[in-house]
Amino acid sequence: MSYDLVVIGQGYVGLPVSQYAAMSGLSVVGLELNRETVENLNKGISHIGDISDSELSEMLAAGYRASSDAEVLSAARTIVICVPTPLGDAGSPDLSAVESAVRSLAPRLSPGALVVLESTTYPGTTDDIVLPIIEAAGKSLDSDFFLAFSPERIDPGNEKYGLKNTPKVVGGVSAESTRRAVDFYSRFVDTVVPVKGAREAETAKLLENTYRHINIALVNEMAKFCHELDIDLWDVIDAAKTKPFGFQAFYPGPGVGGHCIPIDPNYLSYQVRKQLKYPFRFVELAEEINNSMPGYIVRRVQELLNVDSRSLRGSSILLLGVTYKANVADQRESPATEIAEILERGGAEVRYHDPFVSKWEYANTSLISETDYDQAVKKADVVILLQAHTEYDVDALAATSIRFFDTRGGARGAGAHRL
């Protein structure tokens, strides 16, 4: 038996790839090391917020299945790698999962198989790491196998753009690899954009997120001095975005979260330092500014407490929304974690509410979401809106709070203090 596609990794990136491919009629196997995840997927139980149990059931009915057996790789016409690429302890890219996946597939490749890396990484990974591992297994490019990079562009919780209608960038390590990768993705993605090579595709992904990282840092820095100058930055942004050209609105917040913004620009910065021996100063400055926001948020909370002649120690602080993004359950790299840790070190009593997170664990702390958050809002010395989930009526909450600190700019009433 052969499969049109085996997707290595069934997380936030890999499972949507499996979904769209399976629903387009391709025979798909999701290869996942976590046996419990495999069992649940095959039972129709999804662990990804953007894919419901009913949608997973449709995938299974279309022929999709999950497996933890690497031997399925030997029957795949195309293999897409969607494994995590976190930063290591020293801040350098950790490609161990990518390398492990490639070493597993290299000796198992069927003749003419296409391999595509989707995991975000630094420029040159596909050419300099993935290709040599496969060639070391005795395979020849453009005869035994084909190889490309295609950056994932999954935006969790986005109801307008999904994998199908978001243009797919593809760059192969050879012209024929690019052509075959374009043909593959065109089977279930509306628009496929071929680029010069794998390095260009890798760098395109990093440019996208570095652009966001730097512009978020810009408005975060402005938020600090606009507060000191008594300027309403949110009103400033609303005014600036009326210009129909030359400006794109970015907004300040308590920090950056998710897998992409806090991590991806560091891959580019790492490669520049490694190969060119000088810093990517924009990225490093943006990281410094964005990483300073949790501490700044706590200082603003202390200022509010001082107005009421209270100290941080012993005060009750309620956090609203602890996910990294509104209306999703994803907590990866959420700045709420660092804010809570700083508050606790200062002696505050931290509570939280989030409609998407019933139990929140960070450091050595485990908290349960407040069941009656309306009452919790009234009792807290300071309420901090960290994530503007649509469930929250921000102005109503601000009106019933002792002190309401809005880090997302949603409050318009006089009772709120905005970032």
One Martini backbone bead per residue (centre of mass of N, CA, C, O) as a GRO file, in nm:
protein
  419
    1MET     BB    1   0.098   0.034   0.019
    2SER     BB    2   0.016   0.375  -0.053
    3TYR     BB    3   0.089   0.732  -0.007
    4ASP     BB    4   0.057   1.061  -0.070
    5LEU     BB    5   0.082   1.127   0.257
    6VAL     BB    6   0.322   1.225   0.511
    7VAL     BB    7   0.292   1.368   0.838
    8ILE     BB    8   0.525   1.511   1.048
    9GLY     BB    9   0.331   1.596   1.272
   10GLN     BB   10   0.023   1.680   1.489
   11GLY     BB   11  -0.015   1.985   1.515
   12TYR     BB   12  -0.072   2.314   1.436
   13VAL     BB   13   0.041   2.227   1.143
   14GLY     BB   14   0.006   1.921   1.062
   15LEU     BB   15  -0.305   1.883   1.085
   16PRO     BB   16  -0.399   2.087   0.868
   17VAL     BB   17  -0.252   1.952   0.637
   18SER     BB   18  -0.402   1.685   0.663
   19GLN     BB   19  -0.684   1.795   0.622
   20TYR     BB   20  -0.667   1.926   0.336
   21ALA     BB   21  -0.559   1.677   0.193
   22ALA     BB   22  -0.785   1.476   0.265
   23MET     BB   23  -1.029   1.663   0.155
   24SER     BB   24  -0.894   1.641  -0.151
   25GLY     BB   25  -0.824   1.304  -0.171
   26LEU     BB   26  -0.592   1.224  -0.009
   27SER     BB   27  -0.368   1.002   0.120
   28VAL     BB   28  -0.333   1.007   0.487
   29VAL     BB   29  -0.060   1.029   0.726
   30GLY     BB   30  -0.008   1.077   1.074
   31LEU     BB   31   0.300   1.132   1.225
   32GLU     BB   32   0.326   1.032   1.578
   33LEU     BB   33   0.487   0.981   1.882
   34ASN     BB   34   0.234   1.023   2.044
   35ARG     BB   35   0.023   0.777   2.137
   36GLU     BB   36  -0.216   0.930   2.259
   37THR     BB   37  -0.266   1.111   2.016
   38VAL     BB   38  -0.318   0.887   1.815
   39GLU     BB   39  -0.562   0.762   1.954
   40ASN     BB   40  -0.739   1.016   1.952
   41LEU     BB   41  -0.743   1.070   1.650
   42ASN     BB   42  -0.871   0.783   1.579
   43LYS     BB   43  -1.134   0.875   1.765
   44GLY     BB   44  -1.191   1.198   1.713
   45ILE     BB   45  -0.977   1.361   1.900
   46SER     BB   46  -0.899   1.686   1.938
   47HIS     BB   47  -0.601   1.918   2.011
   48ILE     BB   48  -0.710   2.142   1.809
   49GLY     BB   49  -0.885   2.431   1.790
   50ASP     BB   50  -0.922   2.447   1.459
   51ILE     BB   51  -1.008   2.136   1.512
   52SER     BB   52  -1.267   1.953   1.527
   53ASP     BB   53  -1.414   1.659   1.587
   54SER     BB   54  -1.587   1.663   1.328
   55GLU     BB   55  -1.353   1.719   1.133
   56LEU     BB   56  -1.193   1.468   1.208
   57SER     BB   57  -1.411   1.269   1.120
   58GLU     BB   58  -1.397   1.351   0.822
   59MET     BB   59  -1.108   1.262   0.781
   60LEU     BB   60  -1.149   0.964   0.851
   61ALA     BB   61  -1.364   0.917   0.628
   62ALA     BB   62  -1.139   1.001   0.399
   63GLY     BB   63  -0.866   0.821   0.528
   64TYR     BB   64  -0.748   0.915   0.770
   65ARG     BB   65  -0.446   0.858   0.975
   66ALA     BB   66  -0.278   0.764   1.262
   67SER     BB   67   0.082   0.727   1.353
   68SER     BB   68   0.390   0.566   1.513
   69ASP     BB   69   0.496   0.435   1.244
   70ALA     BB   70   0.776   0.484   1.042
   71GLU     BB   71   0.705   0.283   0.800
   72VAL     BB   72   0.511   0.477   0.640
   73LEU     BB   73   0.739   0.628   0.480
   74SER     BB   74   0.789   0.398   0.256
   75ALA     BB   75   0.478   0.478   0.128
   76ALA     BB   76   0.557   0.772   0.038
   77ARG     BB   77   0.536   1.034  -0.193
   78THR     BB   78   0.496   1.241   0.049
   79ILE     BB   79   0.686   1.452   0.282
   80VAL     BB   80   0.594   1.635   0.577
   81ILE     BB   81   0.756   1.864   0.798
   82CYS     BB   82   0.604   1.928   1.145
   83VAL     BB   83   0.816   2.035   1.366
   84PRO     BB   84   0.970   2.154   1.625
   85THR     BB   85   1.154   2.494   1.667
   86PRO     BB   86   1.314   2.583   1.914
   87LEU     BB   87   1.482   2.731   2.164
   88GLY     BB   88   1.750   2.715   2.331
   89ASP     BB   89   1.912   2.797   2.617
   90ALA     BB   90   2.113   2.998   2.435
   91GLY     BB   91   1.916   3.090   2.179
   92SER     BB   92   1.942   2.863   1.989
   93PRO     BB   93   1.862   2.656   1.757
   94ASP     BB   94   1.640   2.365   1.767
   95LEU     BB   95   1.692   2.079   1.535
   96SER     BB   96   1.640   1.788   1.647
   97ALA     BB   97   1.361   1.715   1.522
   98VAL     BB   98   1.442   1.744   1.229
   99GLU     BB   99   1.682   1.547   1.224
  100SER     BB  100   1.523   1.301   1.319
  101ALA     BB  101   1.321   1.292   1.085
  102VAL     BB  102   1.530   1.264   0.854
  103ARG     BB  103   1.670   1.002   0.959
  104SER     BB  104   1.407   0.836   0.936
  105LEU     BB  105   1.342   0.883   0.619
  106ALA     BB  106   1.593   0.835   0.441
  107PRO     BB  107   1.595   0.504   0.431
  108ARG     BB  108   1.264   0.505   0.338
  109LEU     BB  109   1.259   0.611   0.065
  110SER     BB  110   1.092   0.634  -0.208
  111PRO     BB  111   1.097   0.652  -0.529
  112GLY     BB  112   1.054   0.999  -0.593
  113ALA     BB  113   1.028   1.147  -0.340
  114LEU     BB  114   0.884   1.408  -0.151
  115VAL     BB  115   1.041   1.667   0.047
  116VAL     BB  116   0.902   1.879   0.315
  117LEU     BB  117   0.977   2.169   0.487
  118GLU     BB  118   0.792   2.365   0.752
  119SER     BB  119   0.978   2.429   0.960
  120THR     BB  120   1.107   2.675   1.128
  121THR     BB  121   1.410   2.844   1.011
  122TYR     BB  122   1.713   2.891   0.894
  123PRO     BB  123   1.901   2.979   0.649
  124GLY     BB  124   2.006   2.656   0.499
  125THR     BB  125   1.881   2.396   0.620
  126THR     BB  126   1.794   2.233   0.370
  127ASP     BB  127   2.078   2.231   0.227
  128ASP     BB  128   2.284   2.179   0.497
  129ILE     BB  129   2.107   1.940   0.651
  130VAL     BB  130   1.893   1.772   0.500
  131LEU     BB  131   2.038   1.685   0.240
  132PRO     BB  132   2.290   1.531   0.362
  133ILE     BB  133   2.129   1.313   0.513
  134ILE     BB  134   2.001   1.183   0.263
  135GLU     BB  135   2.267   1.134   0.103
  136ALA     BB  136   2.395   0.945   0.327
  137ALA     BB  137   2.169   0.716   0.239
  138GLY     BB  138   2.212   0.703  -0.093
  139LYS     BB  139   2.078   0.957  -0.217
  140SER     BB  140   1.955   1.127  -0.516
  141LEU     BB  141   1.904   1.412  -0.647
  142ASP     BB  142   1.651   1.403  -0.897
  143SER     BB  143   1.597   1.073  -0.861
  144ASP     BB  144   1.524   0.965  -0.563
  145PHE     BB  145   1.469   1.277  -0.485
  146PHE     BB  146   1.290   1.559  -0.334
  147LEU     BB  147   1.345   1.914  -0.226
  148ALA     BB  148   1.175   2.136   0.015
  149PHE     BB  149   1.045   2.461   0.110
  150SER     BB  150   0.748   2.548   0.330
  151PRO     BB  151   0.602   2.783   0.494
  152GLU     BB  152   0.420   2.833   0.752
  153ARG     BB  153   0.070   3.013   0.790
  154ILE     BB  154  -0.057   2.970   1.057
  155ASP     BB  155  -0.363   3.120   1.212
  156PRO     BB  156  -0.489   3.105   1.497
  157GLY     BB  157  -0.840   3.185   1.478
  158ASN     BB  158  -0.870   3.238   1.176
  159GLU     BB  159  -1.170   3.287   0.986
  160LYS     BB  160  -1.053   3.377   0.693
  161TYR     BB  161  -0.760   3.233   0.715
  162GLY     BB  162  -0.623   2.952   0.569
  163LEU     BB  163  -0.455   2.718   0.400
  164LYS     BB  164  -0.610   2.745   0.126
  165ASN     BB  165  -0.619   3.095   0.114
  166THR     BB  166  -0.309   3.089   0.163
  167PRO     BB  167  -0.035   3.155   0.033
  168LYS     BB  168   0.222   2.931  -0.099
  169VAL     BB  169   0.547   2.895  -0.029
  170VAL     BB  170   0.809   2.774  -0.266
  171GLY     BB  171   1.139   2.604  -0.222
  172GLY     BB  172   1.387   2.447  -0.389
  173VAL     BB  173   1.703   2.278  -0.438
  174SER     BB  174   1.554   2.253  -0.714
  175ALA     BB  175   1.368   2.295  -0.988
  176GLU     BB  176   1.217   2.021  -0.968
  177SER     BB  177   1.136   2.049  -0.673
  178THR     BB  178   0.960   2.294  -0.707
  179ARG     BB  179   0.760   2.179  -0.910
  180ARG     BB  180   0.657   1.942  -0.730
  181ALA     BB  181   0.563   2.117  -0.491
  182VAL     BB  182   0.358   2.282  -0.645
  183ASP     BB  183   0.183   2.046  -0.738
  184PHE     BB  184   0.109   1.945  -0.460
  185TYR     BB  185  -0.022   2.207  -0.328
  186SER     BB  186  -0.234   2.254  -0.566
  187ARG     BB  187  -0.441   2.034  -0.453
  188PHE     BB  188  -0.513   2.239  -0.166
  189VAL     BB  189  -0.413   2.522  -0.281
  190ASP     BB  190  -0.488   2.807  -0.443
  191THR     BB  191  -0.192   2.950  -0.389
  192VAL     BB  192   0.130   2.920  -0.546
  193VAL     BB  193   0.471   3.035  -0.458
  194PRO     BB  194   0.745   3.051  -0.635
  195VAL     BB  195   1.092   3.036  -0.568
  196LYS     BB  196   1.425   3.020  -0.614
  197GLY     BB  197   1.455   2.884  -0.315
  198ALA     BB  198   1.493   2.769   0.002
  199ARG     BB  199   1.619   3.026   0.124
  200GLU     BB  200   1.391   3.218   0.038
  201ALA     BB  201   1.166   3.073   0.192
  202GLU     BB  202   1.290   3.092   0.474
  203THR     BB  203   1.318   3.410   0.475
  204ALA     BB  204   1.025   3.493   0.434
  205LYS     BB  205   0.922   3.400   0.707
  206LEU     BB  206   1.115   3.581   0.878
  207LEU     BB  207   1.024   3.852   0.765
  208GLU     BB  208   0.732   3.852   0.850
  209ASN     BB  209   0.796   3.832   1.169
  210THR     BB  210   0.999   4.064   1.193
  211TYR     BB  211   0.809   4.288   1.110
  212ARG     BB  212   0.619   4.252   1.351
  213HIS     BB  213   0.820   4.268   1.585
  214ILE     BB  214   0.920   4.562   1.526
  215ASN     BB  215   0.638   4.709   1.523
  216ILE     BB  216   0.558   4.631   1.808
  217ALA     BB  217   0.799   4.766   1.945
  218LEU     BB  218   0.735   5.051   1.861
  219VAL     BB  219   0.455   5.075   2.016
  220ASN     BB  220   0.565   4.997   2.293
  221GLU     BB  221   0.755   5.237   2.321
  222MET     BB  222   0.533   5.453   2.282
  223ALA     BB  223   0.358   5.377   2.526
  224LYS     BB  224   0.554   5.479   2.740
  225PHE     BB  225   0.586   5.787   2.650
  226CYS     BB  226   0.284   5.855   2.624
  227HIS     BB  227   0.220   5.825   2.921
  228GLU     BB  228   0.418   6.052   3.020
  229LEU     BB  229   0.276   6.270   2.804
  230ASP     BB  230  -0.035   6.234   2.786
  231ILE     BB  231  -0.090   6.021   2.543
  232ASP     BB  232  -0.315   5.870   2.320
  233LEU     BB  233  -0.220   5.608   2.134
  234TRP     BB  234  -0.486   5.490   2.028
  235ASP     BB  235  -0.571   5.757   1.891
  236VAL     BB  236  -0.324   5.781   1.711
  237ILE     BB  237  -0.369   5.520   1.549
  238ASP     BB  238  -0.649   5.589   1.442
  239ALA     BB  239  -0.546   5.833   1.282
  240ALA     BB  240  -0.315   5.704   1.108
  241LYS     BB  241  -0.508   5.479   0.962
  242THR     BB  242  -0.655   5.684   0.762
  243LYS     BB  243  -0.430   5.635   0.586
  244PRO     BB  244  -0.426   5.478   0.259
  245PHE     BB  245  -0.104   5.504   0.291
  246GLY     BB  246   0.206   5.411   0.448
  247PHE     BB  247   0.017   5.247   0.670
  248GLN     BB  248   0.028   5.018   0.954
  249ALA     BB  249  -0.137   4.878   1.208
  250PHE     BB  250  -0.015   4.871   1.539
  251TYR     BB  251  -0.011   4.717   1.874
  252PRO     BB  252   0.001   4.721   2.189
  253GLY     BB  253   0.130   4.522   2.478
  254PRO     BB  254   0.238   4.270   2.717
  255GLY     BB  255   0.352   4.122   2.465
  256VAL     BB  256   0.476   3.831   2.310
  257GLY     BB  257   0.340   3.544   2.131
  258GLY     BB  258   0.388   3.240   2.051
  259HIS     BB  259   0.594   3.094   1.813
  260CYS     BB  260   0.681   3.326   1.616
  261ILE     BB  261   0.760   3.616   1.731
  262PRO     BB  262   0.962   3.527   1.973
  263ILE     BB  263   1.145   3.329   1.767
  264ASP     BB  264   1.201   3.365   1.456
  265PRO     BB  265   1.396   3.617   1.453
  266ASN     BB  266   1.631   3.454   1.593
  267TYR     BB  267   1.713   3.289   1.346
  268LEU     BB  268   1.820   3.529   1.184
  269SER     BB  269   2.017   3.642   1.393
  270TYR     BB  270   2.187   3.386   1.420
  271GLN     BB  271   2.287   3.368   1.122
  272VAL     BB  272   2.424   3.641   1.107
  273ARG     BB  273   2.628   3.591   1.334
  274LYS     BB  274   2.751   3.325   1.228
  275GLN     BB  275   2.830   3.424   0.924
  276LEU     BB  276   2.888   3.762   0.962
  277LYS     BB  277   2.967   3.872   1.263
  278TYR     BB  278   2.689   4.033   1.316
  279PRO     BB  279   2.428   4.212   1.416
  280PHE     BB  280   2.071   4.224   1.436
  281ARG     BB  281   1.957   4.506   1.565
  282PHE     BB  282   1.653   4.514   1.531
  283VAL     BB  283   1.589   4.245   1.670
  284GLU     BB  284   1.731   4.296   1.945
  285LEU     BB  285   1.568   4.547   2.018
  286ALA     BB  286   1.285   4.427   1.996
  287GLU     BB  287   1.328   4.213   2.212
  288GLU     BB  288   1.387   4.403   2.445
  289ILE     BB  289   1.118   4.554   2.441
  290ASN     BB  290   0.912   4.315   2.450
  291ASN     BB  291   1.043   4.186   2.714
  292SER     BB  292   0.967   4.449   2.899
  293MET     BB  293   0.651   4.451   2.934
  294PRO     BB  294   0.582   4.288   3.189
  295GLY     BB  295   0.733   4.482   3.383
  296TYR     BB  296   0.572   4.735   3.301
  297ILE     BB  297   0.294   4.640   3.387
  298VAL     BB  298   0.361   4.613   3.689
  299ARG     BB  299   0.437   4.910   3.733
  300ARG     BB  300   0.156   5.019   3.664
  301VAL     BB  301   0.012   4.870   3.893
  302GLN     BB  302   0.165   5.007   4.122
  303GLU     BB  303   0.060   5.291   4.060
  304LEU     BB  304  -0.239   5.225   4.116
  305LEU     BB  305  -0.200   5.136   4.410
  306ASN     BB  306  -0.079   5.402   4.517
  307VAL     BB  307  -0.338   5.569   4.488
  308ASP     BB  308  -0.468   5.359   4.719
  309SER     BB  309  -0.249   5.293   4.936
  310ARG     BB  310  -0.099   5.042   4.804
  311SER     BB  311   0.052   4.738   4.777
  312LEU     BB  312   0.144   4.461   4.619
  313ARG     BB  313   0.154   4.336   4.876
  314GLY     BB  314  -0.157   4.165   4.922
  315SER     BB  315  -0.277   4.197   4.654
  316SER     BB  316  -0.544   4.166   4.424
  317ILE     BB  317  -0.498   3.993   4.109
  318LEU     BB  318  -0.664   4.004   3.792
  319LEU     BB  319  -0.655   3.794   3.512
  320LEU     BB  320  -0.749   3.851   3.167
  321GLY     BB  321  -0.624   3.644   2.979
  322VAL     BB  322  -0.362   3.382   2.901
  323THR     BB  323  -0.333   3.390   2.618
  324TYR     BB  324  -0.168   3.498   2.322
  325LYS     BB  325  -0.467   3.500   2.197
  326ALA     BB  326  -0.760   3.569   2.080
  327ASN     BB  327  -0.985   3.301   2.085
  328VAL     BB  328  -0.772   3.099   2.213
  329ALA     BB  329  -0.586   2.823   2.379
  330ASP     BB  330  -0.308   2.928   2.327
  331GLN     BB  331   0.003   2.949   2.546
  332ARG     BB  332   0.242   3.014   2.383
  333GLU     BB  333   0.445   3.254   2.508
  334SER     BB  334   0.288   3.395   2.718
  335PRO     BB  335   0.303   3.694   2.903
  336ALA     BB  336   0.134   3.605   3.152
  337THR     BB  337   0.346   3.439   3.296
  338GLU     BB  338   0.549   3.664   3.373
  339ILE     BB  339   0.351   3.846   3.517
  340ALA     BB  340   0.273   3.647   3.740
  341GLU     BB  341   0.558   3.604   3.852
  342ILE     BB  342   0.613   3.900   3.933
  343LEU     BB  343   0.372   3.932   4.121
  344GLU     BB  344   0.447   3.703   4.318
  345ARG     BB  345   0.727   3.817   4.400
  346GLY     BB  346   0.567   4.083   4.516
  347GLY     BB  347   0.305   3.945   4.684
  348ALA     BB  348   0.077   3.873   4.514
  349GLU     BB  349  -0.258   3.782   4.442
  350VAL     BB  350  -0.327   3.544   4.195
  351ARG     BB  351  -0.570   3.560   3.938
  352TYR     BB  352  -0.803   3.402   3.695
  353HIS     BB  353  -0.945   3.438   3.354
  354ASP     BB  354  -1.047   3.184   3.101
  355PRO     BB  355  -1.250   3.038   2.859
  356PHE     BB  356  -0.990   2.845   2.743
  357VAL     BB  357  -0.872   2.811   3.057
  358SER     BB  358  -0.921   2.609   3.333
  359LYS     BB  359  -0.602   2.543   3.358
  360TRP     BB  360  -0.308   2.698   3.507
  361GLU     BB  361   0.041   2.650   3.425
  362TYR     BB  362   0.331   2.777   3.613
  363ALA     BB  363   0.596   2.677   3.708
  364ASN     BB  364   0.479   2.614   4.052
  365THR     BB  365   0.187   2.677   3.934
  366SER     BB  366  -0.174   2.623   4.006
  367LEU     BB  367  -0.472   2.725   3.836
  368ILE     BB  368  -0.813   2.822   3.856
  369SER     BB  369  -1.065   2.936   3.702
  370GLU     BB  370  -1.291   3.163   3.742
  371THR     BB  371  -1.631   3.121   3.757
  372ASP     BB  372  -1.695   3.420   3.885
  373TYR     BB  373  -1.580   3.696   3.728
  374ASP     BB  374  -1.757   3.927   3.824
  375GLN     BB  375  -1.678   3.901   4.125
  376ALA     BB  376  -1.371   3.906   4.087
  377VAL     BB  377  -1.362   4.194   3.974
  378LYS     BB  378  -1.481   4.342   4.229
  379LYS     BB  379  -1.249   4.230   4.439
  380ALA     BB  380  -1.020   4.339   4.295
  381ASP     BB  381  -0.773   4.573   4.297
  382VAL     BB  382  -0.672   4.456   4.010
  383VAL     BB  383  -0.745   4.458   3.665
  384ILE     BB  384  -0.608   4.262   3.390
  385LEU     BB  385  -0.609   4.303   3.048
  386LEU     BB  386  -0.453   4.066   2.824
  387GLN     BB  387  -0.720   3.944   2.673
  388ALA     BB  388  -0.968   4.015   2.414
  389HIS     BB  389  -1.213   3.848   2.449
  390THR     BB  390  -1.537   3.842   2.334
  391GLU     BB  391  -1.669   3.785   2.617
  392TYR     BB  392  -1.566   4.066   2.689
  393ASP     BB  393  -1.696   4.349   2.857
  394VAL     BB  394  -1.493   4.595   2.906
  395ASP     BB  395  -1.658   4.840   3.011
  396ALA     BB  396  -1.816   4.683   3.226
  397LEU     BB  397  -1.569   4.585   3.386
  398ALA     BB  398  -1.450   4.864   3.444
  399ALA     BB  399  -1.704   4.973   3.607
  400THR     BB  400  -1.665   4.728   3.842
  401SER     BB  401  -1.387   4.820   3.912
  402ILE     BB  402  -1.146   4.952   4.094
  403ARG     BB  403  -0.914   4.857   3.885
  404PHE     BB  404  -0.849   4.905   3.526
  405PHE     BB  405  -0.618   4.733   3.309
  406ASP     BB  406  -0.564   4.803   2.962
  407THR     BB  407  -0.359   4.628   2.713
  408ARG     BB  408  -0.577   4.648   2.437
  409GLY     BB  409  -0.773   4.912   2.392
  410GLY     BB  410  -1.099   4.855   2.444
  411ALA     BB  411  -1.145   5.081   2.633
  412ARG     BB  412  -1.366   5.389   2.661
  413GLY     BB  413  -1.399   5.448   2.938
  414ALA     BB  414  -1.315   5.628   3.234
  415GLY     BB  415  -1.247   5.359   3.422
  416ALA     BB  416  -0.990   5.319   3.249
  417HIS     BB  417  -0.658   5.191   3.207
  418ARG     BB  418  -0.426   5.246   2.958
  419LEU     BB  419  -0.136   5.160   2.784
   0.00000   0.00000   0.00000
